[in-house]
Short mmCIF file of N, CA and C in Angstrom, two decimals:
data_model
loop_
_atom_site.label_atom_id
_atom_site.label_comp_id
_atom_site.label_asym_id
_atom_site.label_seq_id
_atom_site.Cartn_x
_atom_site.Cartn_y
_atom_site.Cartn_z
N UNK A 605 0.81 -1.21 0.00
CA UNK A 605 0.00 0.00 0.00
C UNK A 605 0.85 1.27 0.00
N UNK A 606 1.93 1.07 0.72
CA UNK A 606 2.63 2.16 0.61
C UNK A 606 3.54 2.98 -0.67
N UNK A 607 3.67 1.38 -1.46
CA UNK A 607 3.53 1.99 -3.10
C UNK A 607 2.76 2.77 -3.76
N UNK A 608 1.64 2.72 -3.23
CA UNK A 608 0.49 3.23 -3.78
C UNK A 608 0.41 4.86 -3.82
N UNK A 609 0.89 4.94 -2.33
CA UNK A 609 0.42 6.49 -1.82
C UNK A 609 2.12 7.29 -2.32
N UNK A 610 2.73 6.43 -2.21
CA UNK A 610 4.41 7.39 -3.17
C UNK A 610 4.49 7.42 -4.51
N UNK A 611 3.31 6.31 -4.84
CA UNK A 611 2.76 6.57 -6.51
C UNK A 611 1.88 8.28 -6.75
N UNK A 612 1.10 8.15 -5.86
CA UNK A 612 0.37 9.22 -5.69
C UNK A 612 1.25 10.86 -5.42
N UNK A 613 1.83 10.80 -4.69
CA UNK A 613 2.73 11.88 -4.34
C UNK A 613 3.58 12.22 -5.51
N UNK A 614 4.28 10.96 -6.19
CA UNK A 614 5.48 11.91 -7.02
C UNK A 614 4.07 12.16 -7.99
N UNK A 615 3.52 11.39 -8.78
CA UNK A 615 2.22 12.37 -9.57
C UNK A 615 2.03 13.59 -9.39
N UNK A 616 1.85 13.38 -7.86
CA UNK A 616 0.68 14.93 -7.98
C UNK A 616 1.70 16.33 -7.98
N UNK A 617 3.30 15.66 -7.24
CA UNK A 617 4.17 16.59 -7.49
C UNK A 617 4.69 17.16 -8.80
N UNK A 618 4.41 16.23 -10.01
CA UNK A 618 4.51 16.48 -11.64
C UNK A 618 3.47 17.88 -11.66
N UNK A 619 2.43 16.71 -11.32
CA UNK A 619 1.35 17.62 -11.99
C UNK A 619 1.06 19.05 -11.74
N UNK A 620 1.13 19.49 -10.27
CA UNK A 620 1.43 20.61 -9.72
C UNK A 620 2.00 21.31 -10.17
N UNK A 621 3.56 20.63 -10.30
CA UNK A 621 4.61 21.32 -10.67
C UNK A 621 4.33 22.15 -12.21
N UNK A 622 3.35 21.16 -13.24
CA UNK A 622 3.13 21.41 -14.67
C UNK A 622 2.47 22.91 -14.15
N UNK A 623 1.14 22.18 -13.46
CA UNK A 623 -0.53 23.20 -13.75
C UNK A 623 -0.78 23.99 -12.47
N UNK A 624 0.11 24.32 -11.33
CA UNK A 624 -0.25 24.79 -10.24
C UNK A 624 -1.08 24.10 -9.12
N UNK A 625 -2.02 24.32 -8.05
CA UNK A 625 -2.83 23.81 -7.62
C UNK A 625 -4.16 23.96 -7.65
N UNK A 626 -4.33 24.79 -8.37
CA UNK A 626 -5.84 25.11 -8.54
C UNK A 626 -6.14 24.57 -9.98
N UNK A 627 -5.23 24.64 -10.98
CA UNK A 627 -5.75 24.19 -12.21
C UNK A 627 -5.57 22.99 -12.50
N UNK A 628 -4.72 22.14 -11.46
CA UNK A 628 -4.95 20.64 -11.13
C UNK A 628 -6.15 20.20 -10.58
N UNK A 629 -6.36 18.63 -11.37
CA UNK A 629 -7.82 17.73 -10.79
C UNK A 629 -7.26 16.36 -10.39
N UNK A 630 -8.23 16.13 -9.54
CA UNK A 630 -7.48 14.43 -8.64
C UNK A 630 -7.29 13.86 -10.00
N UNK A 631 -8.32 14.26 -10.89
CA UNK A 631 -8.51 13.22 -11.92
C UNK A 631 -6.80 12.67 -12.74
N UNK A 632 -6.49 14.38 -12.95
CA UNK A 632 -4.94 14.10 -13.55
C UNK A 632 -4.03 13.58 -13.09
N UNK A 633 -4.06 13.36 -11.34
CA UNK A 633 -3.06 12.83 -10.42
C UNK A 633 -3.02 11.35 -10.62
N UNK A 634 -4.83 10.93 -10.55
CA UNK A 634 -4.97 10.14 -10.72
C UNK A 634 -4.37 8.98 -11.79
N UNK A 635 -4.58 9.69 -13.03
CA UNK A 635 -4.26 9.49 -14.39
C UNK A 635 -2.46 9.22 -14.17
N UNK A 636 -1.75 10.28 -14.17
CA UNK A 636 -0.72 10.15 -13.67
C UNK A 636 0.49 9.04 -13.41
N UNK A 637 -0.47 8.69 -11.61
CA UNK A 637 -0.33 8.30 -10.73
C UNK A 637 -0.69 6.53 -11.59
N UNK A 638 -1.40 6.29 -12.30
CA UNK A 638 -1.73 5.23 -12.66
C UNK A 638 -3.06 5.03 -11.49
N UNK A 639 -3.71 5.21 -10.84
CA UNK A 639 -4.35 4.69 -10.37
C UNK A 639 -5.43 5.42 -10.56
N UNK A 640 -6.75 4.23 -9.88
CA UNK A 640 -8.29 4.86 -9.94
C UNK A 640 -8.35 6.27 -8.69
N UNK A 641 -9.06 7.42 -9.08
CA UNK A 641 -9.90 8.02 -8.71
C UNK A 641 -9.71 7.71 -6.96
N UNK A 642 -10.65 7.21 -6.89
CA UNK A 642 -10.98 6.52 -6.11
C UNK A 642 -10.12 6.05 -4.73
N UNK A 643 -9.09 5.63 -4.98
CA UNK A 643 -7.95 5.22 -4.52
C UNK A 643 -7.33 6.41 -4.07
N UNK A 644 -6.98 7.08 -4.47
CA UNK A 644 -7.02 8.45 -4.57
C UNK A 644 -7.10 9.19 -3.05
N UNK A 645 -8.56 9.33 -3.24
CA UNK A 645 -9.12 9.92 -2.38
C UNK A 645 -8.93 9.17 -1.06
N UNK A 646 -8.93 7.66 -1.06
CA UNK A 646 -8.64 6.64 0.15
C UNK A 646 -7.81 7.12 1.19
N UNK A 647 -6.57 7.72 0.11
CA UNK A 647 -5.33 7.52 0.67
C UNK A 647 -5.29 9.19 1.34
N UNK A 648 -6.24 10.62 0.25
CA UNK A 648 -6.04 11.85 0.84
C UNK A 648 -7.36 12.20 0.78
N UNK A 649 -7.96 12.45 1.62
CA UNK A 649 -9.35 12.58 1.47
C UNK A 649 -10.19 13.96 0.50
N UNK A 650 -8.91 15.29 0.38
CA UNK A 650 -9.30 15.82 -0.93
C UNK A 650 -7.77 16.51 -1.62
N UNK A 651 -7.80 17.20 -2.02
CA UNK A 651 -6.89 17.76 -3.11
C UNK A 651 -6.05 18.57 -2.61
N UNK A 652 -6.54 18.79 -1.12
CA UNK A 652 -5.67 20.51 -0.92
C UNK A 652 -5.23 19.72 0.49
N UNK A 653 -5.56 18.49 0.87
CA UNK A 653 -4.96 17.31 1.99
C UNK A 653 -4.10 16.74 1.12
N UNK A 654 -3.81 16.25 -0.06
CA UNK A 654 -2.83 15.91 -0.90
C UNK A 654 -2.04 16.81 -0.86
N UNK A 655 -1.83 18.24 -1.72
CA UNK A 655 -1.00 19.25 -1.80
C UNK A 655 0.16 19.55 -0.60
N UNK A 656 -1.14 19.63 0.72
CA UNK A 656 -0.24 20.07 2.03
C UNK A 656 0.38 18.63 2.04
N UNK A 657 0.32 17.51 1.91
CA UNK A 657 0.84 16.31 2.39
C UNK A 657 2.67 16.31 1.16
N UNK A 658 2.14 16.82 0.33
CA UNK A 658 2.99 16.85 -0.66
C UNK A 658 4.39 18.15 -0.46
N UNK A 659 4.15 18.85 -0.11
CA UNK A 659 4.55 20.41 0.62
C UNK A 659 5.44 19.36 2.08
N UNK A 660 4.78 18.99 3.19
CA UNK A 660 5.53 18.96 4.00
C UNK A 660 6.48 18.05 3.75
N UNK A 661 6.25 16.94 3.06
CA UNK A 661 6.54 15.73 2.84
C UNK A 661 8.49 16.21 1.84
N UNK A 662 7.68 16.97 1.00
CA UNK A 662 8.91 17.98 0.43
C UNK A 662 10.07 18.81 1.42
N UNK A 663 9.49 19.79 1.89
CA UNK A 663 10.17 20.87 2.73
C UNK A 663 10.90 19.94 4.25
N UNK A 664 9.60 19.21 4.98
CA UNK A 664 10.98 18.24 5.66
C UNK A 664 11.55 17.54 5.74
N UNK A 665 11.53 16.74 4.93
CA UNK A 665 12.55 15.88 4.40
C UNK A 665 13.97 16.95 4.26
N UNK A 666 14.21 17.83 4.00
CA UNK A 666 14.79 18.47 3.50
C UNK A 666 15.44 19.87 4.11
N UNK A 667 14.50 20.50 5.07
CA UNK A 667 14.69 21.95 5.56
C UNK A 667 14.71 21.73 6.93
N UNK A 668 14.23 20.89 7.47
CA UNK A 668 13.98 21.10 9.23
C UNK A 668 14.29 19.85 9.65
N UNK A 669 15.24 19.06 9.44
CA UNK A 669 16.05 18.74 10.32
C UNK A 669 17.46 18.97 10.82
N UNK A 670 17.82 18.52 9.21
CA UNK A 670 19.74 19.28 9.72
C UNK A 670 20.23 20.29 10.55
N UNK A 671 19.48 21.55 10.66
CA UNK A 671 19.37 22.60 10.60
C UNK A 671 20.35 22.44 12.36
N UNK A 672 19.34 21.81 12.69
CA UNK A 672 19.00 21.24 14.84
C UNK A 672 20.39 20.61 14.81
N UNK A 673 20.71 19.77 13.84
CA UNK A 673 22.09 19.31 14.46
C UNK A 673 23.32 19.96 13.91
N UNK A 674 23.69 20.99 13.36
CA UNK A 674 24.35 21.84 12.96
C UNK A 674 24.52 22.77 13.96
N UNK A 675 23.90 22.77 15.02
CA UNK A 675 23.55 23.61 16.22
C UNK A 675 25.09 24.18 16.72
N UNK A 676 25.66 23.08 16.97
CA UNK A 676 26.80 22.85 17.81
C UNK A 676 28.15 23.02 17.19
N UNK A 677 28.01 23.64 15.62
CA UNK A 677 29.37 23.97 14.86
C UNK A 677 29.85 25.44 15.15
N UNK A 678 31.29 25.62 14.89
CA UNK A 678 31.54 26.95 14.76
C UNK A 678 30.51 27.57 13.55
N UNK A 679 30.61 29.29 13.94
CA UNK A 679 29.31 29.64 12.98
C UNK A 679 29.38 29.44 11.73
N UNK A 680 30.67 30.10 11.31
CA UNK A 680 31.22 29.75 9.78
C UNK A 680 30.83 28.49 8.68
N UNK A 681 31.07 27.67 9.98
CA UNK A 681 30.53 26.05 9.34
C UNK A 681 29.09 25.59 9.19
N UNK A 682 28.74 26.70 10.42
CA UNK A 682 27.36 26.35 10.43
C UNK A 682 26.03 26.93 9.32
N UNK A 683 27.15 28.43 9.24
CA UNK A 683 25.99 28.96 8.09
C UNK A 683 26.32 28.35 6.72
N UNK A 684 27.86 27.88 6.52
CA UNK A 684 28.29 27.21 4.84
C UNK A 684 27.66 25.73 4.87
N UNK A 685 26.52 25.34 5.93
CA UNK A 685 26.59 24.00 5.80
C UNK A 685 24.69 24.03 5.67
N UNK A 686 24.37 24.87 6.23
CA UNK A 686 22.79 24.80 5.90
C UNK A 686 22.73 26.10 4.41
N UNK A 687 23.36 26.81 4.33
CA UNK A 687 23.55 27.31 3.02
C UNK A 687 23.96 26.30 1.52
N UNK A 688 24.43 25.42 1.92
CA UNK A 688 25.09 23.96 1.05
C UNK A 688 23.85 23.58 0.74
N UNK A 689 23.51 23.07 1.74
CA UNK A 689 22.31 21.84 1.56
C UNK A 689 21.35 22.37 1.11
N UNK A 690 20.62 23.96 1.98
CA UNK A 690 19.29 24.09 1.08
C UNK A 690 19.77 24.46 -0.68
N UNK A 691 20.88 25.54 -0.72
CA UNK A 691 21.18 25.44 -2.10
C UNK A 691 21.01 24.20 -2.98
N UNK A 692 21.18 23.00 -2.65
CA UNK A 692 21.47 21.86 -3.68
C UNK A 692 20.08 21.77 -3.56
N UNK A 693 18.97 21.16 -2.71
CA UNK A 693 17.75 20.88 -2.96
C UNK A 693 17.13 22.14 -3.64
N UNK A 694 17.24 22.99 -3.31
CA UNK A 694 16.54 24.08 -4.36
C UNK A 694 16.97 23.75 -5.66
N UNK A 695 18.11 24.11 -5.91
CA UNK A 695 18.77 24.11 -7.18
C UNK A 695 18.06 22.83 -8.21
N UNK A 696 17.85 22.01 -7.46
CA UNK A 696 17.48 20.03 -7.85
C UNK A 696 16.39 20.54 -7.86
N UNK A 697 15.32 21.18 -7.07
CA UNK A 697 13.76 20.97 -6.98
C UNK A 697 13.49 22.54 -7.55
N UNK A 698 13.94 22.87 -8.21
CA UNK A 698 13.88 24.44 -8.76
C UNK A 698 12.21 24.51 -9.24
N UNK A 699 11.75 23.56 -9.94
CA UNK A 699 10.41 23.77 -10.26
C UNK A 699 9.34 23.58 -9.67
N UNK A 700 9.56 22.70 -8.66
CA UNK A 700 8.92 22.60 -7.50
C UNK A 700 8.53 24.02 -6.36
N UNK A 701 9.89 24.03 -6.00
CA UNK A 701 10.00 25.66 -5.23
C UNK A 701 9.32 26.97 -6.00
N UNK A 702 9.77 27.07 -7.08
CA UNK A 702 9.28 27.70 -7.89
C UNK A 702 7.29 27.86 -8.07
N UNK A 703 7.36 26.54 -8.04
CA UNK A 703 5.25 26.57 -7.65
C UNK A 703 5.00 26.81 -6.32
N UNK A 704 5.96 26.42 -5.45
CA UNK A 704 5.55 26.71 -4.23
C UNK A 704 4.84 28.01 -3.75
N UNK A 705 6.43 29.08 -4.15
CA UNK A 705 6.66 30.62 -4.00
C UNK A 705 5.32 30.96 -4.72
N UNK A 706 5.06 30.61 -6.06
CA UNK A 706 3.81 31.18 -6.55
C UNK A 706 2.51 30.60 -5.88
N UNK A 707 2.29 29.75 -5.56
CA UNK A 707 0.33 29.06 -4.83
C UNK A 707 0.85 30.37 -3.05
N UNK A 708 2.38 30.39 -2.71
CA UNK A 708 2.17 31.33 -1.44
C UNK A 708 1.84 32.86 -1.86
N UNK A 709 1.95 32.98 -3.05
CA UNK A 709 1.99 34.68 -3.33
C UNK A 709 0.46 34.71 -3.71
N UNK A 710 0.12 33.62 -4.27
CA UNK A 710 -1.54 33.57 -4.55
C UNK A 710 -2.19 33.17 -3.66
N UNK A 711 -1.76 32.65 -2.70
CA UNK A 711 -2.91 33.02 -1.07
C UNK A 711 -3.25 31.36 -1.42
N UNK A 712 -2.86 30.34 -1.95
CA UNK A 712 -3.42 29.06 -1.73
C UNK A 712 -3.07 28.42 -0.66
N UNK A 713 -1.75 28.88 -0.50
CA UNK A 713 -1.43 27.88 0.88
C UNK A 713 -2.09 28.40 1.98
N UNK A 714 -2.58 27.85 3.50
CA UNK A 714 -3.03 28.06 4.29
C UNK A 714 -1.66 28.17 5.03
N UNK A 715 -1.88 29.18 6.66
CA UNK A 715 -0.85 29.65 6.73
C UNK A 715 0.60 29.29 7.20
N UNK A 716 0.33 28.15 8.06
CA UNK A 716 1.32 27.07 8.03
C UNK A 716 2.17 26.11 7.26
N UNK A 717 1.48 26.38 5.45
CA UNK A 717 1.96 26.17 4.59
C UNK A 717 2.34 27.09 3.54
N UNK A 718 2.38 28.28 3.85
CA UNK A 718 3.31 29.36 3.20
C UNK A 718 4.71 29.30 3.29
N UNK A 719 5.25 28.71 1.90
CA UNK A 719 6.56 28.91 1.72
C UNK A 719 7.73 29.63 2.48
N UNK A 720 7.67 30.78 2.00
CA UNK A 720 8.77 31.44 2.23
C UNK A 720 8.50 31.99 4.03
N UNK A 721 7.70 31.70 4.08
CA UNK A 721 7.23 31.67 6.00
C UNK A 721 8.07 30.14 6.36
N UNK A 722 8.35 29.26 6.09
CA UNK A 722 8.15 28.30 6.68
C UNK A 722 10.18 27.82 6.00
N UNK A 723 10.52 28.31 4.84
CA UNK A 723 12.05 28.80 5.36
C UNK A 723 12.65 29.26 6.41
N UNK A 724 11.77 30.79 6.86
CA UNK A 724 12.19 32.04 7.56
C UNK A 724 12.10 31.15 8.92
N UNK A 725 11.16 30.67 9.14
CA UNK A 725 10.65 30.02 10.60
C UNK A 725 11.99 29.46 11.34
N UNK A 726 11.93 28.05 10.03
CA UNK A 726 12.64 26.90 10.31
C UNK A 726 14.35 27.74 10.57
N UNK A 727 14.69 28.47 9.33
CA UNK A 727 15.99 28.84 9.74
C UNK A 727 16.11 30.12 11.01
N UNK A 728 14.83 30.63 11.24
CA UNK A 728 15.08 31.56 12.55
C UNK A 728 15.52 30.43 14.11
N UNK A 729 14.44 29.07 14.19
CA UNK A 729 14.67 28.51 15.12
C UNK A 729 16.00 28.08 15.31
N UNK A 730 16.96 27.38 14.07
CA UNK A 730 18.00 27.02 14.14
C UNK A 730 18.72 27.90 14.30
N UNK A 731 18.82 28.93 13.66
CA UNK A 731 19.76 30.04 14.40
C UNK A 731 19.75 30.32 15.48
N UNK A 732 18.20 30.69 16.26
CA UNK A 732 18.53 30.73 17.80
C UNK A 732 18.83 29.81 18.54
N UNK A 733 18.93 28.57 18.05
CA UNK A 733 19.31 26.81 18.74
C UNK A 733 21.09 27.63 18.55
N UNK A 734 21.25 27.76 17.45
CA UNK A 734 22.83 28.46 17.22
C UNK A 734 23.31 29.25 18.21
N UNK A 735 22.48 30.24 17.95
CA UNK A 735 23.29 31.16 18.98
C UNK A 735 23.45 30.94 20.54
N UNK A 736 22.26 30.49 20.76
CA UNK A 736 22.26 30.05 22.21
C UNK A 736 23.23 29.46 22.88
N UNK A 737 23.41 28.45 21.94
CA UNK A 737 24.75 27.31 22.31
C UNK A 737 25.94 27.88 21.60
N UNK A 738 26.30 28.50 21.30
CA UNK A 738 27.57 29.76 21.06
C UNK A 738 27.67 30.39 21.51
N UNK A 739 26.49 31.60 22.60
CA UNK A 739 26.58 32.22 23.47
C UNK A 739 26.80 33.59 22.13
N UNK A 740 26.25 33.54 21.53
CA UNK A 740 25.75 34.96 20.30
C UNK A 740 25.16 35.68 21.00
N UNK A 741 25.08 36.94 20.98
CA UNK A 741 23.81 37.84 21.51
C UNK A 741 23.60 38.48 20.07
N UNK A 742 22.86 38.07 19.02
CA UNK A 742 22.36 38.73 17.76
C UNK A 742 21.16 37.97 17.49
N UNK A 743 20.60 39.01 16.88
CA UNK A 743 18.91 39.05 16.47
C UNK A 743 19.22 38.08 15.71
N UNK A 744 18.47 36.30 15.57
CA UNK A 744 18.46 35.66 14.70
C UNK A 744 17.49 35.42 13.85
N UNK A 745 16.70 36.65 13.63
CA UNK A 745 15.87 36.93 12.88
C UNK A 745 16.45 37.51 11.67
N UNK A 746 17.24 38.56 12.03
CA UNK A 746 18.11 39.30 11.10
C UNK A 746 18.61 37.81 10.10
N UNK A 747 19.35 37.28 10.22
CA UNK A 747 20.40 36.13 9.82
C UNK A 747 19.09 35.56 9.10
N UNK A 748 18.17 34.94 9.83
CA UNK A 748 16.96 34.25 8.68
C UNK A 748 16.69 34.78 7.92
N UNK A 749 16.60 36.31 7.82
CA UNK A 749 15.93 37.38 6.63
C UNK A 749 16.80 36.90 5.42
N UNK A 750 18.18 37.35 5.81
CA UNK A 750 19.45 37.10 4.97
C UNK A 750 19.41 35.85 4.26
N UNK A 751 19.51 35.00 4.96
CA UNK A 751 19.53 33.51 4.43
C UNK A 751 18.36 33.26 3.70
N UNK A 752 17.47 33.27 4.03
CA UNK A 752 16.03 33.24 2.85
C UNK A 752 15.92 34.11 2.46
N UNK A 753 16.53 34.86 1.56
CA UNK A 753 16.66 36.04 0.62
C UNK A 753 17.64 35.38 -0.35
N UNK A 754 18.84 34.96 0.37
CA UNK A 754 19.78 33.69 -0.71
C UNK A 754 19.02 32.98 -1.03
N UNK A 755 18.49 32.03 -0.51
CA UNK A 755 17.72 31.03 -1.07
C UNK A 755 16.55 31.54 -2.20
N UNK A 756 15.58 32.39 -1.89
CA UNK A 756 14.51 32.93 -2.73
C UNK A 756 15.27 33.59 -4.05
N UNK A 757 16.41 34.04 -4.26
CA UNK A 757 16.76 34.74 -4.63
C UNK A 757 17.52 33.74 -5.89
N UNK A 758 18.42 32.59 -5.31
CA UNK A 758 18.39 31.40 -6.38
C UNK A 758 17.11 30.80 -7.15
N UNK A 759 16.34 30.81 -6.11
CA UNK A 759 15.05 30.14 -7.04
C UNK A 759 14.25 31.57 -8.25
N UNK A 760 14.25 32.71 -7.72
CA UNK A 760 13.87 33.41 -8.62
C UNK A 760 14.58 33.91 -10.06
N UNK A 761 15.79 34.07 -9.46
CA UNK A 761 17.10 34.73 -10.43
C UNK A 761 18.06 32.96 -10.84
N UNK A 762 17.66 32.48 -11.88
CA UNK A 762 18.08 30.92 -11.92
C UNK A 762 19.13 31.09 -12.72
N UNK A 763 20.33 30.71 -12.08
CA UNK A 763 21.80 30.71 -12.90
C UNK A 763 21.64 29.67 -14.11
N UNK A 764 23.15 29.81 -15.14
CA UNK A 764 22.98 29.32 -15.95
C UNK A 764 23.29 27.52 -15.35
N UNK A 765 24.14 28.17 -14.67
CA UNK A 765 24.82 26.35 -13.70
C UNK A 765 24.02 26.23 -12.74
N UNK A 766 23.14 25.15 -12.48
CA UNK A 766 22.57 24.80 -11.34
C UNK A 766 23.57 24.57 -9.84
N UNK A 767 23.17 25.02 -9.12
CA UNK A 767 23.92 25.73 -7.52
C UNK A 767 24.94 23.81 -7.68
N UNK A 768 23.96 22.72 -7.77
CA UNK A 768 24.18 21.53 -7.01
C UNK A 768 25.31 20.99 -8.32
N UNK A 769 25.16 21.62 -9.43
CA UNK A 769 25.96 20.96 -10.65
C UNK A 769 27.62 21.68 -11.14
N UNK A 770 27.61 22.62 -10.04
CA UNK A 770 28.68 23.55 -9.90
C UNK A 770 29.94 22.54 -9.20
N UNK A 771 31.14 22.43 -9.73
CA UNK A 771 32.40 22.15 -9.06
C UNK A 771 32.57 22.58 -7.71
N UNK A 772 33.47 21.63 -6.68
CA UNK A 772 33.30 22.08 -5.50
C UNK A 772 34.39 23.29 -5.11
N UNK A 773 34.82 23.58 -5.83
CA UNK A 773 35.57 24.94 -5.92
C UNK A 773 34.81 26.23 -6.44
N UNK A 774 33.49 26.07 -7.19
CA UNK A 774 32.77 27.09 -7.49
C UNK A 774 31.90 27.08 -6.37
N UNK A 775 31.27 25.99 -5.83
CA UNK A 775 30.27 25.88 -4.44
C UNK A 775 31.08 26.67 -3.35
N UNK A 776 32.21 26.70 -3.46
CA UNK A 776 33.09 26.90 -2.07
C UNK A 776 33.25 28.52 -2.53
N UNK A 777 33.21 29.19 -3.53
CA UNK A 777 33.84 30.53 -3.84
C UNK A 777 32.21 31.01 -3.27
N UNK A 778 31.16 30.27 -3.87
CA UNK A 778 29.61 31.12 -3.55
C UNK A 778 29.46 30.95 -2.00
N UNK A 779 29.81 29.89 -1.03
CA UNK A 779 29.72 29.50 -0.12
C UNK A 779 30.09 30.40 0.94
N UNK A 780 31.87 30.97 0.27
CA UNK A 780 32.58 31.77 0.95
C UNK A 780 32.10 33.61 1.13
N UNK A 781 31.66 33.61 -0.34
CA UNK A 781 30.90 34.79 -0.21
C UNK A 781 29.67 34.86 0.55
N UNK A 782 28.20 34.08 0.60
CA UNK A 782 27.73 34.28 1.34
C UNK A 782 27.88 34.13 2.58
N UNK A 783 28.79 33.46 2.93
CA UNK A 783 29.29 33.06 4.57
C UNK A 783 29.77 34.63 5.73
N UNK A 784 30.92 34.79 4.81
CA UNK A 784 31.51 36.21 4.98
C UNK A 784 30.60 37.25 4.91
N UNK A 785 29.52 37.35 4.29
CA UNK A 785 28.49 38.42 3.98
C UNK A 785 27.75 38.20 5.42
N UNK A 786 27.46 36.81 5.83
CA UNK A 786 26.61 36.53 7.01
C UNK A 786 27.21 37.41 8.29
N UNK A 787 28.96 36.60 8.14
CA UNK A 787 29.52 36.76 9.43
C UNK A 787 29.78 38.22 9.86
N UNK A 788 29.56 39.25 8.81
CA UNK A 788 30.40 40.57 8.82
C UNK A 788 28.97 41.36 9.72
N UNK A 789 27.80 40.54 10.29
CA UNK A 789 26.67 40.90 11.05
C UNK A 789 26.99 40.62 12.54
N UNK A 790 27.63 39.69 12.52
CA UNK A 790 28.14 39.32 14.05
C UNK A 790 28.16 41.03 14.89
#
């Protein structure tokens, strides 16, 4: 069964990704997905319980965990290392993110599932998990603004080299610049 419902998910993540969420129908997920209708609905009881299931299922896998155990690095490492990682999944899920930012600017997501809220969040908490245990006294709000402004800012302004397909000597020159840009807030 559990084939079933990761059948369902990468679908509806195509399809989304094609037609948005409003101009998507179970029917196409369905279609998709290979499966009935029906089945469908079993597994999410409607379309916008799929979407959010699809959204978190995305974002944490991905954004809110590392974040917590990075806690305990010098800062340097700490901001080039959650700057790394979300860069590559963006960069990889560019079209994805990309629908995201737009269903949040069009008011579809409900508010716990607004995008670029739910960057800002996740990287405000880890920064103050950061600072705390570094003994920082800086607004780690400031630092989240910054950092999800990099991030939004790859997904909007899309290089010709994808962030994740870049040599690790070009990752390390972008790395170093935004790092240094971070730290010069201390």
């Amino acid at each position: 069964m559990r084939d079933k419902t990761d059948q369902i998910i990468k679908a509806a993540i195509h399809v989304f990704i094609k037609k948005g969420f409003l101009q998507s129908t179970t029917q196409e997920i369905a279609k998709e997905a290979n499966v009935a209708e029906v089945t469908l609905y079993r597994k999410f009881s409607t379309k916008q319980n799929l979407f959010e299931t699809v959204i978190k299922k995305s974002l944490e896998n991905h954004f809110k965990t590392k974040i917590f155990k990075l806690a305990e690095e010098e800062t340097g490492r700490f901001f080039e290392e959650i700057l790394d990682e979300r860069l590559v999944v963006i960069s990889k899920n560019h079209q994805l993110i990309k629908m995201l930012i737009s269903e949040s600017l069009l008011g579809n997501l409900t508010g716990d599932l607004n995008f670029p809220s739910m960057i800002y969040d996740g990287l405000k908490a880890g920064i103050q998990l950061h600072f705390d245990k570094q003994n920082i006294a800086a607004d780690p709000g400031i630092f989240a603004h910054q950092i999800t402004g990099i991030l939004l800012s790859n997904v909007l302004f899309v290089k010709e080299t994808p962030y994740y397909q870049l040599t690790k000597e070009e990752k390390r020159k972008v790395l170093d610049h935004y790092t240094n840009s971070l730290k010069a807030n201390l």
